[in-house]
CSV table of N, CA and C in Angstrom, one decimal:
chain,number,residue,atom,x,y,z
A,567,UNK,N,44.9,13.7,-28.9
A,567,UNK,CA,43.7,12.9,-28.7
A,567,UNK,C,42.4,13.7,-29.0
A,568,UNK,N,41.4,13.1,-29.5
A,568,UNK,CA,40.2,13.8,-29.9
A,568,UNK,C,39.0,13.3,-29.1
A,569,UNK,N,38.2,14.2,-28.6
A,569,UNK,CA,37.0,13.9,-27.9
A,569,UNK,C,35.8,14.3,-28.8
A,570,UNK,N,34.8,13.4,-28.9
A,570,UNK,CA,33.6,13.8,-29.6
A,570,UNK,C,32.5,14.1,-28.6
A,571,UNK,N,31.9,15.3,-28.8
A,571,UNK,CA,30.8,15.7,-27.9
A,571,UNK,C,29.6,16.0,-28.7
A,572,UNK,N,28.5,15.3,-28.3
A,572,UNK,CA,27.2,15.6,-28.9
A,572,UNK,C,26.6,16.9,-28.4
A,573,UNK,N,26.2,17.8,-29.2
A,573,UNK,CA,25.6,19.0,-28.8
A,573,UNK,C,24.0,18.8,-28.8
A,574,UNK,N,23.5,19.0,-27.6
A,574,UNK,CA,22.0,18.9,-27.4
A,574,UNK,C,21.5,20.3,-27.7
A,575,UNK,N,20.5,20.4,-28.6
A,575,UNK,CA,20.0,21.8,-29.0
A,575,UNK,C,20.9,22.4,-30.0
A,576,UNK,N,20.8,23.7,-30.2
A,576,UNK,CA,21.5,24.4,-31.2
A,576,UNK,C,23.0,24.6,-31.0
A,577,UNK,N,23.3,24.8,-29.7
A,577,UNK,CA,24.7,25.2,-29.4
A,577,UNK,C,25.1,24.8,-27.9
A,578,UNK,N,26.4,24.9,-27.6
A,578,UNK,CA,26.9,24.8,-26.2
A,578,UNK,C,27.8,25.9,-26.0
A,579,UNK,N,27.8,26.5,-24.8
A,579,UNK,CA,28.7,27.6,-24.5
A,579,UNK,C,30.1,27.1,-24.3
A,580,UNK,N,31.1,27.8,-24.6
A,580,UNK,CA,32.5,27.4,-24.5
A,580,UNK,C,32.8,27.0,-23.1
A,581,UNK,N,32.5,27.8,-22.1
A,581,UNK,CA,32.8,27.5,-20.7
A,581,UNK,C,32.1,26.2,-20.3
A,582,UNK,N,30.9,26.0,-20.7
A,582,UNK,CA,30.1,24.7,-20.4
A,582,UNK,C,30.8,23.5,-21.0
A,583,UNK,N,31.3,23.7,-22.3
A,583,UNK,CA,32.0,22.6,-22.9
A,583,UNK,C,33.2,22.1,-22.2
A,584,UNK,N,34.0,23.1,-21.7
A,584,UNK,CA,35.2,22.7,-21.0
A,584,UNK,C,34.9,22.0,-19.7
A,585,UNK,N,33.8,22.3,-19.0
A,585,UNK,CA,33.4,21.6,-17.8
A,585,UNK,C,32.8,20.3,-18.1
A,586,UNK,N,31.9,20.2,-19.1
A,586,UNK,CA,31.2,19.0,-19.5
A,586,UNK,C,32.2,17.9,-19.9
A,587,UNK,N,33.2,18.3,-20.6
A,587,UNK,CA,34.2,17.3,-21.1
A,587,UNK,C,35.2,16.9,-20.0
A,588,UNK,N,35.2,17.6,-18.9
A,588,UNK,CA,36.2,17.4,-17.8
A,588,UNK,C,37.5,18.0,-18.0
A,589,UNK,N,37.7,18.8,-19.0
A,589,UNK,CA,39.0,19.4,-19.3
A,589,UNK,C,39.2,20.5,-18.3
A,590,UNK,N,38.2,21.1,-17.7
A,590,UNK,CA,38.3,22.1,-16.6
A,590,UNK,C,37.4,21.6,-15.5
A,591,UNK,N,37.9,21.7,-14.3
A,591,UNK,CA,37.2,21.2,-13.1
A,591,UNK,C,36.1,22.2,-12.6
A,592,UNK,N,36.1,23.4,-13.0
A,592,UNK,CA,35.1,24.4,-12.6
A,592,UNK,C,34.9,25.4,-13.6
A,593,UNK,N,33.8,26.2,-13.5
A,593,UNK,CA,33.5,27.3,-14.4
A,593,UNK,C,34.5,28.4,-14.3
A,594,UNK,N,34.9,28.6,-13.0
A,594,UNK,CA,35.9,29.7,-12.8
A,594,UNK,C,37.2,29.4,-13.4
A,595,UNK,N,37.6,28.1,-13.3
A,595,UNK,CA,38.9,27.7,-14.0
A,595,UNK,C,38.8,27.8,-15.5
A,596,UNK,N,37.6,27.4,-16.0
A,596,UNK,CA,37.4,27.5,-17.5
A,596,UNK,C,37.5,29.0,-17.9
A,597,UNK,N,36.9,29.9,-17.2
A,597,UNK,CA,37.0,31.3,-17.5
A,597,UNK,C,38.4,31.8,-17.5
A,598,UNK,N,39.2,31.4,-16.5
A,598,UNK,CA,40.6,31.8,-16.4
A,598,UNK,C,41.4,31.3,-17.6
A,599,UNK,N,41.2,30.1,-18.0
A,599,UNK,CA,41.9,29.5,-19.1
A,599,UNK,C,41.6,30.2,-20.4
A,600,UNK,N,40.3,30.5,-20.6
A,600,UNK,CA,39.9,31.2,-21.8
A,600,UNK,C,40.5,32.6,-21.8
A,601,UNK,N,40.4,33.3,-20.7
A,601,UNK,CA,41.0,34.7,-20.6
A,601,UNK,C,42.5,34.7,-20.9
A,602,UNK,N,43.2,33.6,-20.5
A,602,UNK,CA,44.6,33.5,-20.6
A,602,UNK,C,45.0,33.1,-22.1
A,603,UNK,N,44.0,32.9,-22.9
A,603,UNK,CA,44.3,32.6,-24.3
A,603,UNK,C,44.7,31.2,-24.6
A,604,UNK,N,44.3,30.3,-23.7
A,604,UNK,CA,44.8,28.9,-23.9
A,604,UNK,C,43.8,28.0,-24.6
A,605,UNK,N,42.7,28.6,-25.1
A,605,UNK,CA,41.6,27.8,-25.7
A,605,UNK,C,41.4,28.3,-27.1
A,606,UNK,N,41.3,27.4,-28.1
A,606,UNK,CA,41.1,27.7,-29.5
A,606,UNK,C,39.8,27.1,-30.0
A,607,UNK,N,39.2,27.8,-30.9
A,607,UNK,CA,38.0,27.3,-31.6
A,607,UNK,C,38.3,27.4,-33.1
A,608,UNK,N,38.2,26.2,-33.7
A,608,UNK,CA,38.6,26.1,-35.1
A,608,UNK,C,40.0,26.7,-35.4
A,609,UNK,N,40.9,26.5,-34.5
A,609,UNK,CA,42.3,26.9,-34.6
A,609,UNK,C,42.6,28.3,-34.3
A,610,UNK,N,41.6,29.1,-33.9
A,610,UNK,CA,41.8,30.5,-33.5
A,610,UNK,C,41.6,30.7,-32.0
A,611,UNK,N,42.4,31.4,-31.4
A,611,UNK,CA,42.3,31.7,-29.9
A,611,UNK,C,40.9,32.4,-29.7
A,612,UNK,N,40.1,31.9,-28.8
A,612,UNK,CA,38.8,32.4,-28.5
A,612,UNK,C,38.8,33.0,-27.1
A,613,UNK,N,38.4,34.3,-26.9
A,613,UNK,CA,38.4,34.9,-25.6
A,613,UNK,C,37.0,35.1,-25.1
A,614,UNK,N,36.0,34.8,-25.8
A,614,UNK,CA,34.6,34.9,-25.3
A,614,UNK,C,34.3,33.7,-24.5
A,615,UNK,N,34.1,33.8,-23.2
A,615,UNK,CA,33.8,32.7,-22.3
A,615,UNK,C,32.5,32.0,-22.7
A,616,UNK,N,31.5,32.7,-23.1
A,616,UNK,CA,30.2,32.1,-23.4
A,616,UNK,C,30.0,32.1,-25.0
A,617,UNK,N,31.1,31.9,-25.7
A,617,UNK,CA,30.9,31.8,-27.2
A,617,UNK,C,30.0,30.6,-27.5
A,618,UNK,N,29.1,30.8,-28.4
A,618,UNK,CA,28.2,29.7,-28.7
A,618,UNK,C,28.8,28.8,-29.8
A,619,UNK,N,29.0,27.6,-29.5
A,619,UNK,CA,29.6,26.6,-30.4
A,619,UNK,C,28.6,25.7,-30.9
A,620,UNK,N,28.7,25.4,-32.2
A,620,UNK,CA,27.7,24.5,-32.9
A,620,UNK,C,28.4,23.3,-33.5
A,621,UNK,N,27.6,22.3,-33.8
A,621,UNK,CA,28.2,21.1,-34.5
A,621,UNK,C,29.0,21.5,-35.7
A,622,UNK,N,30.1,20.8,-35.9
A,622,UNK,CA,31.0,21.0,-37.0
A,622,UNK,C,32.2,21.9,-36.5
A,623,UNK,N,32.1,22.5,-35.3
A,623,UNK,CA,33.3,23.2,-34.8
A,623,UNK,C,34.2,22.3,-34.0
A,624,UNK,N,35.4,22.8,-33.7
A,624,UNK,CA,36.3,22.0,-32.9
A,624,UNK,C,36.9,23.0,-31.9
A,625,UNK,N,37.2,22.5,-30.7
A,625,UNK,CA,37.8,23.3,-29.6
A,625,UNK,C,39.2,22.6,-29.2
A,626,UNK,N,40.2,23.4,-29.1
A,626,UNK,CA,41.5,22.8,-28.7
A,626,UNK,C,41.9,23.4,-27.3
A,627,UNK,N,42.3,22.5,-26.4
A,627,UNK,CA,42.8,22.9,-25.1
A,627,UNK,C,43.7,21.8,-24.5
A,628,UNK,N,44.8,22.2,-24.0
A,628,UNK,CA,45.7,21.4,-23.2
A,628,UNK,C,46.0,20.1,-24.0
A,629,UNK,N,46.3,20.2,-25.3
A,629,UNK,CA,46.6,19.1,-26.1
A,629,UNK,C,45.5,18.2,-26.5
A,630,UNK,N,44.3,18.6,-26.2
A,630,UNK,CA,43.1,17.8,-26.5
A,630,UNK,C,42.3,18.6,-27.6
A,631,UNK,N,41.6,17.8,-28.4
A,631,UNK,CA,40.7,18.5,-29.4
A,631,UNK,C,39.3,17.9,-29.2
A,632,UNK,N,38.3,18.8,-29.1
A,632,UNK,CA,36.9,18.4,-28.9
A,632,UNK,C,36.2,18.7,-30.2
A,633,UNK,N,35.7,17.6,-30.8
A,633,UNK,CA,34.9,17.8,-32.0
A,633,UNK,C,33.4,17.8,-31.7
A,634,UNK,N,32.7,18.8,-32.1
A,634,UNK,CA,31.3,18.9,-31.8
A,634,UNK,C,30.5,18.3,-33.0
A,635,UNK,N,29.5,17.5,-32.6
A,635,UNK,CA,28.6,16.8,-33.5
A,635,UNK,C,27.2,17.0,-33.0
A,636,UNK,N,26.2,16.9,-34.0
A,636,UNK,CA,24.8,17.0,-33.6
A,636,UNK,C,24.4,15.8,-32.8
A,637,UNK,N,23.5,16.0,-31.9
A,637,UNK,CA,23.0,14.9,-31.1
A,637,UNK,C,22.6,13.7,-31.9
A,638,UNK,N,23.0,12.5,-31.6
A,638,UNK,CA,22.6,11.3,-32.3
A,638,UNK,C,23.3,11.1,-33.6
A,639,UNK,N,24.4,11.9,-33.9
A,639,UNK,CA,25.1,11.8,-35.1
A,639,UNK,C,26.3,10.9,-35.1
A,640,UNK,N,26.6,10.4,-33.9
A,640,UNK,CA,27.8,9.6,-33.7
A,640,UNK,C,27.6,8.2,-34.1
């Protein structure tokens, strides 16, 4: 399944994205999942909790894919 997320501003941090989409229930849980290597950005495991993600990128976690788009682009 794919989730489309509008990015307000230039970027969203990876931990914030996981919370905003509801894929992780808290920031602490998001950090643990990122540290455990369970999150990918553009198909590559991402270990930076506060990685800056921009429109055009995609995040994979728990069988879900989040596609980032610019605000008002949907």
